[in-house]
CSV table of C-alpha atoms and ligand atoms in Angstrom, one decimal:
chain,number,residue,atom,x,y,z
A,69,MET,CA,100.4,97.2,132.2
A,70,GLN,CA,96.8,96.2,132.1
A,71,THR,CA,94.5,98.3,130.0
A,72,THR,CA,91.1,99.5,131.4
A,73,TYR,CA,89.5,97.0,129.1
A,74,GLU,CA,91.6,94.1,130.4
A,75,ARG,CA,90.9,95.1,134.0
A,76,GLU,CA,87.1,95.3,133.3
A,77,LEU,CA,87.2,91.9,131.6
A,78,SER,CA,89.0,90.4,134.6
A,79,GLN,CA,86.5,92.0,137.0
A,80,SER,CA,83.6,90.6,134.9
A,81,LYS,CA,85.2,87.2,134.9
A,82,GLU,CA,85.5,87.3,138.7
A,83,PHE,CA,81.8,88.4,139.0
A,84,LEU,CA,80.7,85.4,136.9
A,85,THR,CA,82.9,82.8,138.5
A,86,GLN,CA,82.6,83.8,142.1
A,87,ASN,CA,78.8,84.0,142.2
A,88,ASP,CA,75.8,81.9,141.2
A,89,HIS,CA,72.0,82.1,140.6
A,90,PHE,CA,72.1,85.1,138.2
A,91,LEU,CA,69.4,87.0,136.5
A,92,ILE,CA,70.2,88.1,133.0
A,93,VAL,CA,68.3,91.1,131.6
A,94,SER,CA,68.4,93.3,128.5
A,95,HIS,CA,66.5,96.4,127.4
A,96,VAL,CA,62.8,96.9,126.8
A,97,GLN,CA,61.8,96.1,123.2
A,98,PRO,CA,64.9,94.1,122.7
A,99,ASP,CA,66.7,94.2,119.3
A,100,GLY,CA,69.0,91.6,117.8
A,101,ASP,CA,72.0,92.6,119.9
A,102,ALA,CA,70.0,92.6,123.2
A,103,VAL,CA,68.5,89.1,122.6
A,104,SER,CA,71.8,87.7,121.3
A,105,SER,CA,73.8,89.1,124.2
A,106,THR,CA,71.3,87.7,126.8
A,107,LEU,CA,71.7,84.3,125.2
A,108,ALA,CA,75.5,84.6,124.9
A,109,VAL,CA,75.7,85.3,128.7
A,110,GLY,CA,73.4,82.4,129.3
A,111,TRP,CA,75.6,80.1,127.2
A,112,LEU,CA,78.7,81.4,129.1
A,113,LEU,CA,77.1,80.7,132.5
A,114,SER,CA,76.1,77.2,131.3
A,115,CYS,CA,79.7,76.5,130.4
A,116,LEU,CA,80.6,77.5,134.0
A,117,GLY,CA,77.9,75.2,135.4
A,118,LYS,CA,76.1,78.2,136.9
A,119,LYS,CA,72.3,78.6,137.5
A,120,PHE,CA,70.6,81.6,135.8
A,121,VAL,CA,67.3,82.9,134.6
A,122,MET,CA,67.0,85.0,131.4
A,123,VAL,CA,64.2,87.6,131.3
A,124,ASN,CA,62.9,90.6,129.5
A,125,GLU,CA,60.1,93.0,130.3
A,126,GLY,CA,58.2,91.8,127.1
A,127,PRO,CA,58.4,89.3,124.3
A,128,ILE,CA,61.5,88.8,122.1
A,129,PRO,CA,61.0,89.3,118.4
A,130,LYS,CA,59.5,86.3,116.6
A,131,ARG,CA,62.3,86.4,114.1
A,132,MET,CA,64.9,85.6,116.7
A,133,ARG,CA,63.4,82.4,118.0
A,134,TYR,CA,65.9,80.3,116.0
A,135,LEU,CA,68.6,81.3,118.5
A,136,TRP,CA,70.0,78.9,121.0
A,137,HIS,CA,67.5,78.6,124.0
A,138,ALA,CA,65.7,81.8,122.9
A,139,GLU,CA,62.4,80.3,124.1
A,140,GLU,CA,63.8,80.3,127.6
A,141,ILE,CA,64.0,84.1,127.8
A,142,LEU,CA,61.0,84.7,130.1
A,143,ASP,CA,58.5,87.4,129.0
A,144,LEU,CA,57.7,89.0,132.4
A,145,SER,CA,54.5,90.5,130.9
A,146,VAL,CA,53.0,87.0,130.7
A,147,THR,CA,55.2,84.8,133.0
A,148,PRO,CA,55.5,86.2,136.5
A,149,LEU,CA,58.7,85.3,138.3
A,150,ASP,CA,58.2,85.2,142.1
A,151,ARG,CA,61.8,85.4,143.3
A,152,GLN,CA,64.4,88.1,143.4
A,153,PHE,CA,68.1,87.8,142.5
A,154,ASP,CA,71.2,89.0,144.3
A,155,HIS,CA,73.3,88.9,141.1
A,156,VAL,CA,72.1,90.6,138.0
A,157,ILE,CA,73.8,90.9,134.6
A,158,CYS,CA,72.4,93.7,132.4
A,159,VAL,CA,73.3,93.6,128.7
A,160,ASP,CA,73.0,96.3,126.1
A,161,CYS,CA,71.3,98.7,128.6
A,162,ALA,CA,72.8,102.2,128.6
A,163,ASP,CA,71.1,103.2,131.8
A,164,PHE,CA,69.1,101.6,134.6
A,165,LYS,CA,65.8,102.7,133.2
A,166,ARG,CA,66.3,100.6,130.1
A,167,VAL,CA,65.8,97.3,132.1
A,168,GLY,CA,62.1,98.3,132.4
A,169,THR,CA,60.1,96.3,134.9
A,170,THR,CA,62.7,93.6,135.2
A,171,HIS,CA,64.2,95.6,138.1
A,172,GLU,CA,61.4,94.4,140.3
A,173,ARG,CA,63.2,91.0,140.3
A,174,PHE,CA,66.4,92.6,141.6
A,175,ALA,CA,66.9,92.0,145.3
A,176,GLU,CA,67.6,95.1,147.5
A,177,GLY,CA,71.3,95.7,147.3
A,178,ALA,CA,71.7,93.3,144.3
A,179,ARG,CA,75.1,93.4,142.7
A,180,LEU,CA,75.0,94.3,139.0
A,181,LEU,CA,77.3,93.5,136.1
A,182,ASN,CA,76.7,96.1,133.4
A,183,ILE,CA,77.9,95.0,129.9
A,184,ASP,CA,77.2,97.6,127.3
A,185,HIS,CA,78.5,99.5,124.3
A,186,HIS,CA,76.6,102.8,124.4
A,187,PRO,CA,78.7,106.0,124.8
A,188,THR,CA,75.9,107.4,127.0
A,189,ASN,CA,76.2,104.5,129.5
A,190,ASP,CA,76.2,106.0,133.0
A,191,HIS,CA,78.1,103.1,134.7
A,192,TYR,CA,75.2,102.1,137.0
A,193,GLY,CA,76.7,98.6,137.6
A,194,THR,CA,78.7,97.3,140.6
A,195,VAL,CA,81.0,96.1,138.0
A,196,ASN,CA,81.0,97.8,134.6
A,197,LEU,CA,82.2,96.4,131.3
A,198,VAL,CA,81.4,99.3,129.1
A,199,VAL,CA,83.1,99.7,125.7
A,200,PRO,CA,81.8,102.7,123.7
A,201,HIS,CA,83.9,101.9,120.6
A,202,ALA,CA,82.5,98.3,120.4
A,203,ALA,CA,80.0,98.0,117.6
A,204,ALA,CA,77.7,95.7,119.6
A,205,THR,CA,77.4,94.3,123.1
A,206,ALA,CA,78.0,91.0,121.3
A,207,GLU,CA,81.4,92.2,120.3
A,208,ILE,CA,82.3,92.6,124.0
A,209,LEU,CA,80.9,89.2,124.8
A,210,PHE,CA,83.0,87.7,122.1
A,211,ASP,CA,86.1,89.2,123.9
A,212,LEU,CA,84.8,88.1,127.3
A,213,ILE,CA,84.3,84.5,126.2
A,214,ASN,CA,87.8,84.4,124.8
A,215,HIS,CA,89.2,86.1,127.8
A,216,MET,CA,87.7,83.4,130.0
A,217,GLY,CA,89.3,80.7,127.8
A,218,LEU,CA,86.1,79.1,126.7
A,219,GLU,CA,85.8,77.5,123.3
A,220,LEU,CA,83.0,78.8,121.2
A,221,ASP,CA,80.5,76.5,119.4
A,222,GLU,CA,78.1,77.1,116.6
A,223,SER,CA,75.1,78.0,118.8
A,224,VAL,CA,76.9,80.9,120.6
A,225,ALA,CA,78.7,81.9,117.5
A,226,THR,CA,75.3,82.3,115.8
A,227,ALA,CA,74.1,84.5,118.6
A,228,LEU,CA,77.2,86.7,118.6
A,229,TYR,CA,77.1,87.0,114.8
A,230,THR,CA,73.4,88.0,115.0
A,231,GLY,CA,74.3,90.8,117.4
A,232,LEU,CA,77.1,92.1,115.2
A,233,LEU,CA,75.0,91.8,112.0
A,234,THR,CA,72.0,93.7,113.4
A,235,ASP,CA,73.9,96.5,115.2
A,236,THR,CA,76.1,97.2,112.2
A,237,GLY,CA,73.2,97.1,109.8
A,238,GLY,CA,74.7,94.1,107.9
A,239,PHE,CA,78.3,95.2,108.4
A,240,ARG,CA,77.7,98.6,106.7
A,241,TYR,CA,77.5,101.3,109.4
A,242,SER,CA,80.5,103.3,110.5
A,243,ASN,CA,80.9,101.0,113.6
A,244,THR,CA,82.0,98.1,111.3
A,245,SER,CA,85.6,98.1,112.4
A,246,PRO,CA,88.4,95.8,111.4
A,247,LYS,CA,87.9,94.1,114.8
A,248,VAL,CA,84.2,93.5,113.9
A,249,MET,CA,85.1,91.9,110.6
A,250,ALA,CA,87.8,89.8,112.3
A,251,ALA,CA,85.3,88.6,114.9
A,252,ALA,CA,82.7,87.8,112.2
A,253,SER,CA,85.3,85.9,110.2
A,254,LYS,CA,86.1,83.8,113.3
A,255,LEU,CA,82.4,83.2,114.0
A,256,LEU,CA,81.8,82.0,110.4
A,257,GLU,CA,84.5,79.4,111.0
A,258,TYR,CA,82.3,77.8,113.7
A,259,GLY,CA,79.6,77.2,111.1
A,260,VAL,CA,77.4,80.3,111.3
A,261,ASP,CA,75.1,80.6,108.3
A,262,GLY,CA,75.9,84.3,107.5
A,263,PRO,CA,73.8,84.7,104.3
A,264,GLY,CA,70.9,82.8,105.9
A,265,LEU,CA,70.9,85.2,108.9
A,266,SER,CA,71.2,88.3,106.6
A,267,GLU,CA,68.2,87.0,104.6
A,268,LEU,CA,66.2,86.4,107.7
A,269,LEU,CA,67.1,89.4,109.8
A,270,LEU,CA,67.7,92.1,107.2
A,271,GLU,CA,65.9,91.2,103.9
A,272,GLN,CA,62.7,89.3,104.7
A,273,MET,CA,59.6,91.2,105.6
A,274,THR,CA,56.2,90.0,106.7
A,275,LEU,CA,53.3,91.4,104.6
A,276,PRO,CA,51.9,93.4,107.6
A,277,GLN,CA,55.3,94.8,108.1
A,278,LEU,CA,55.5,96.0,104.4
A,279,ARG,CA,52.0,97.4,104.7
A,280,LEU,CA,53.0,99.3,107.8
A,281,LEU,CA,56.0,100.7,106.1
A,282,THR,CA,53.9,101.9,103.1
A,283,ARG,CA,51.4,103.5,105.4
A,284,ALA,CA,54.1,105.2,107.4
A,285,LEU,CA,55.9,106.5,104.4
A,286,ASN,CA,52.7,108.0,103.1
A,287,GLY,CA,52.9,110.4,106.0
A,288,LEU,CA,56.6,111.3,105.4
A,289,GLU,CA,57.4,114.9,106.2
A,290,LEU,CA,60.4,117.1,105.6
A,291,THR,CA,61.6,120.4,107.0
A,292,GLU,CA,61.8,123.2,104.4
A,293,ASP,CA,65.5,122.9,104.1
A,294,GLY,CA,65.2,119.1,103.6
A,295,LYS,CA,67.6,118.3,106.4
A,296,ILE,CA,65.2,116.6,108.8
A,297,GLY,CA,62.8,113.9,107.7
A,298,TRP,CA,60.3,112.1,109.8
A,299,VAL,CA,57.4,109.6,110.0
A,300,SER,CA,55.1,108.6,112.8
A,301,VAL,CA,53.3,105.4,113.6
A,302,THR,CA,50.3,105.1,115.8
A,303,ASP,CA,48.3,102.2,117.3
A,304,GLU,CA,45.8,102.8,114.5
A,305,ASP,CA,48.5,102.1,111.9
A,306,LEU,CA,49.4,98.8,113.6
A,307,LYS,CA,45.7,97.8,113.8
A,308,ALA,CA,45.0,98.7,110.2
A,309,THR,CA,47.9,96.7,108.9
A,310,GLY,CA,48.0,93.9,111.3
A,311,ALA,CA,51.6,94.7,112.1
A,312,VAL,CA,53.2,94.3,115.5
A,313,HIS,CA,55.6,96.4,117.5
A,314,GLU,CA,58.7,94.8,116.2
A,315,ASP,CA,57.7,95.6,112.6
A,316,MET,CA,58.5,99.3,113.2
A,317,GLU,CA,62.2,98.5,113.3
A,318,GLY,CA,64.0,99.8,110.3
A,319,ILE,CA,61.3,102.3,109.2
A,320,VAL,CA,63.4,105.2,110.6
A,321,ASN,CA,66.1,104.4,108.0
A,322,TYR,CA,63.8,105.6,105.1
A,323,PRO,CA,63.6,109.3,106.0
A,324,ARG,CA,67.3,109.2,106.9
A,325,ASN,CA,68.2,107.6,103.5
A,326,ILE,CA,66.8,110.6,101.5
A,327,GLN,CA,69.6,112.5,99.9
A,328,GLY,CA,70.3,115.7,101.8
A,329,VAL,CA,68.6,114.6,105.0
A,330,GLU,CA,70.9,114.9,108.0
A,331,VAL,CA,68.5,113.4,110.6
A,332,GLY,CA,65.8,110.9,110.2
A,333,LEU,CA,63.2,110.5,112.9
A,334,LEU,CA,60.5,107.9,113.7
A,335,PHE,CA,57.8,108.8,116.3
A,336,LYS,CA,56.1,105.7,117.7
A,337,VAL,CA,53.0,106.5,119.8
A,338,ILE,CA,53.1,104.3,122.9
A,339,ASN,CA,49.9,105.7,124.4
A,340,GLU,CA,48.2,109.0,124.9
A,341,GLN,CA,50.9,110.2,127.2
A,342,ALA,CA,54.1,108.9,125.7
A,343,VAL,CA,56.0,108.7,122.4
A,344,LYS,CA,59.1,106.7,121.6
A,345,VAL,CA,61.4,108.5,119.2
A,346,SER,CA,64.1,106.8,117.1
A,347,MET,CA,66.8,109.1,115.7
A,348,ARG,CA,69.3,108.4,112.9
A,349,SER,CA,72.0,110.7,111.8
A,350,ALA,CA,73.9,110.9,108.5
A,351,GLY,CA,77.0,111.9,110.5
A,352,LYS,CA,76.9,115.6,111.2
A,353,VAL,CA,74.5,115.6,114.1
A,354,ASP,CA,75.2,113.7,117.3
A,355,VAL,CA,71.7,112.3,117.9
A,356,ALA,CA,72.8,110.7,121.2
A,357,ARG,CA,73.0,114.3,122.5
A,358,VAL,CA,69.6,115.1,121.2
A,359,ALA,CA,68.2,111.9,122.8
A,360,GLN,CA,69.9,112.7,126.1
A,361,SER,CA,68.3,116.1,126.2
A,362,PHE,CA,65.0,114.1,126.4
A,363,GLY,CA,66.2,111.6,129.0
A,364,GLY,CA,67.2,108.9,126.4
A,365,GLY,CA,70.6,108.0,124.9
A,366,GLY,CA,72.3,105.8,122.3
A,367,HIS,CA,75.1,106.4,119.8
A,368,VAL,CA,76.2,109.3,117.6
A,369,ARG,CA,74.3,108.1,114.6
A,370,ALA,CA,71.5,106.0,116.2
A,371,ALA,CA,69.7,107.0,119.4
A,372,GLY,CA,66.3,107.1,121.0
A,373,ALA,CA,64.2,108.4,123.9
A,374,ARG,CA,60.8,107.9,125.4
A,375,ILE,CA,59.2,111.2,125.8
A,376,GLU,CA,56.1,112.1,127.8
A,377,GLY,CA,53.4,114.0,125.9
A,378,THR,CA,51.2,113.8,122.9
A,379,LEU,CA,52.6,113.3,119.3
A,380,ASN,CA,51.6,116.8,118.2
A,381,SER,CA,53.4,118.4,121.2
A,382,ILE,CA,56.5,116.3,120.9
A,383,ILE,CA,57.3,116.6,117.2
A,384,PRO,CA,58.1,120.4,117.3
A,385,ARG,CA,60.1,120.0,120.4
A,386,VAL,CA,62.3,117.3,118.9
A,387,LEU,CA,62.7,119.2,115.6
A,388,GLU,CA,63.8,122.2,117.5
A,389,GLN,CA,66.5,120.3,119.4
A,390,VAL,CA,67.8,118.7,116.2
A,391,ARG,CA,67.8,122.1,114.4
A,392,GLN,CA,70.0,123.5,117.2
A,393,GLN,CA,72.6,120.7,116.5
A,394,LEU,CA,72.6,121.3,112.7
B,291,5GP,P1,66.2,102.4,118.3
B,291,5GP,O1,65.9,103.7,117.7
B,291,5GP,O2,66.6,101.4,117.3
B,291,5GP,O3,65.2,102.0,119.3
B,291,5GP,O4,67.5,102.7,119.2
B,291,5GP,C1,68.7,103.3,118.6
B,291,5GP,C2,69.8,103.3,119.7
B,291,5GP,O5,69.4,104.2,120.7
B,291,5GP,C3,70.0,101.9,120.3
B,291,5GP,O6,71.4,101.8,120.5
B,291,5GP,C4,69.3,102.0,121.6
B,291,5GP,O7,69.8,101.2,122.6
B,291,5GP,C5,69.3,103.5,122.0
B,291,5GP,N1,68.1,103.9,122.7
B,291,5GP,C6,66.8,103.8,122.1
B,291,5GP,N2,65.9,104.2,123.0
B,291,5GP,C7,66.6,104.6,124.1
B,291,5GP,C8,66.2,105.1,125.4
B,291,5GP,O8,65.0,105.4,125.7
B,291,5GP,N3,67.2,105.4,126.3
B,291,5GP,C9,68.5,105.1,126.0
B,291,5GP,N4,69.4,105.4,126.9
B,291,5GP,N5,68.9,104.6,124.8
B,291,5GP,C10,68.0,104.4,123.9
B,292,MN,MN1,73.5,97.0,121.0
């Protein structure tokens, strides 16, 4: 008997082989898995001789430009795209909102293939390939490429490895399953430079990034019981340090890493009316639930939400929700 996963893989294969002229999108402020998954789908469609356009609402992180055809992912905030697509592939997006403004390029009644690994995914696709126990969307694409009988090469292996590496925090988080290690092992056989990618993506920092981290940590706060720790970053902090948006990635781990802290939070001020909050849990608290109560989502130990309001009004609201879960 076919498992649900096998059935979803077959339906996804059919979606890709039976159609053409695809739009590939990932979530706003894309991370390593989002960028890698976009490119892996592009690579897969190239193998099938299909036409496609890869887009994101904004720029992809500079650090990821080494990836195969990364420069071809259109940044819709600077490069307008004047056509719409009947077939769309969304990768690493837990819900429709996550695609940001790219939805303006979806034709009315467009058919959507939703490939994702978030437990909070609401199955918004026409076809859904949603695997909550997968460590990364890249892990699902590794399976899909194999399911379709395509032979990997070094470029797509590097993309897939990048997704696994970044979403498992360097093969350290609890999502680092035997399956992840087996896939990573296979990918290394295609010539992926594992240590080089770890150095580039997990170790290296730019000077502005380090300055931003220092500045943010200066404002570190803890609840009285020491169970919740948080920092915030404003536009002023970015300006003062010369850092860019992507430099905020990873800061949230610092409050979470303090002994005794159950939940670490990072509040990023987007503008006067909105704050993006990143949440990390040591394991006891399901931060995906907390994020969902604010319209966001994610995983048990890593989640986020965009919340309307000022920083000062949002911090106590989020702390209260976390406290209730403790
Ligand atoms: P980060 O804090 O690194 O931005 O995101 C942590 C996790 O939560 C990621 O898996 C990410 O996809 C998810 N996430 C972050 N922000 C949102 C959001 O606004 N909505 C949803 N559904 N998921 C989010
Ligand atoms: Mn992911």
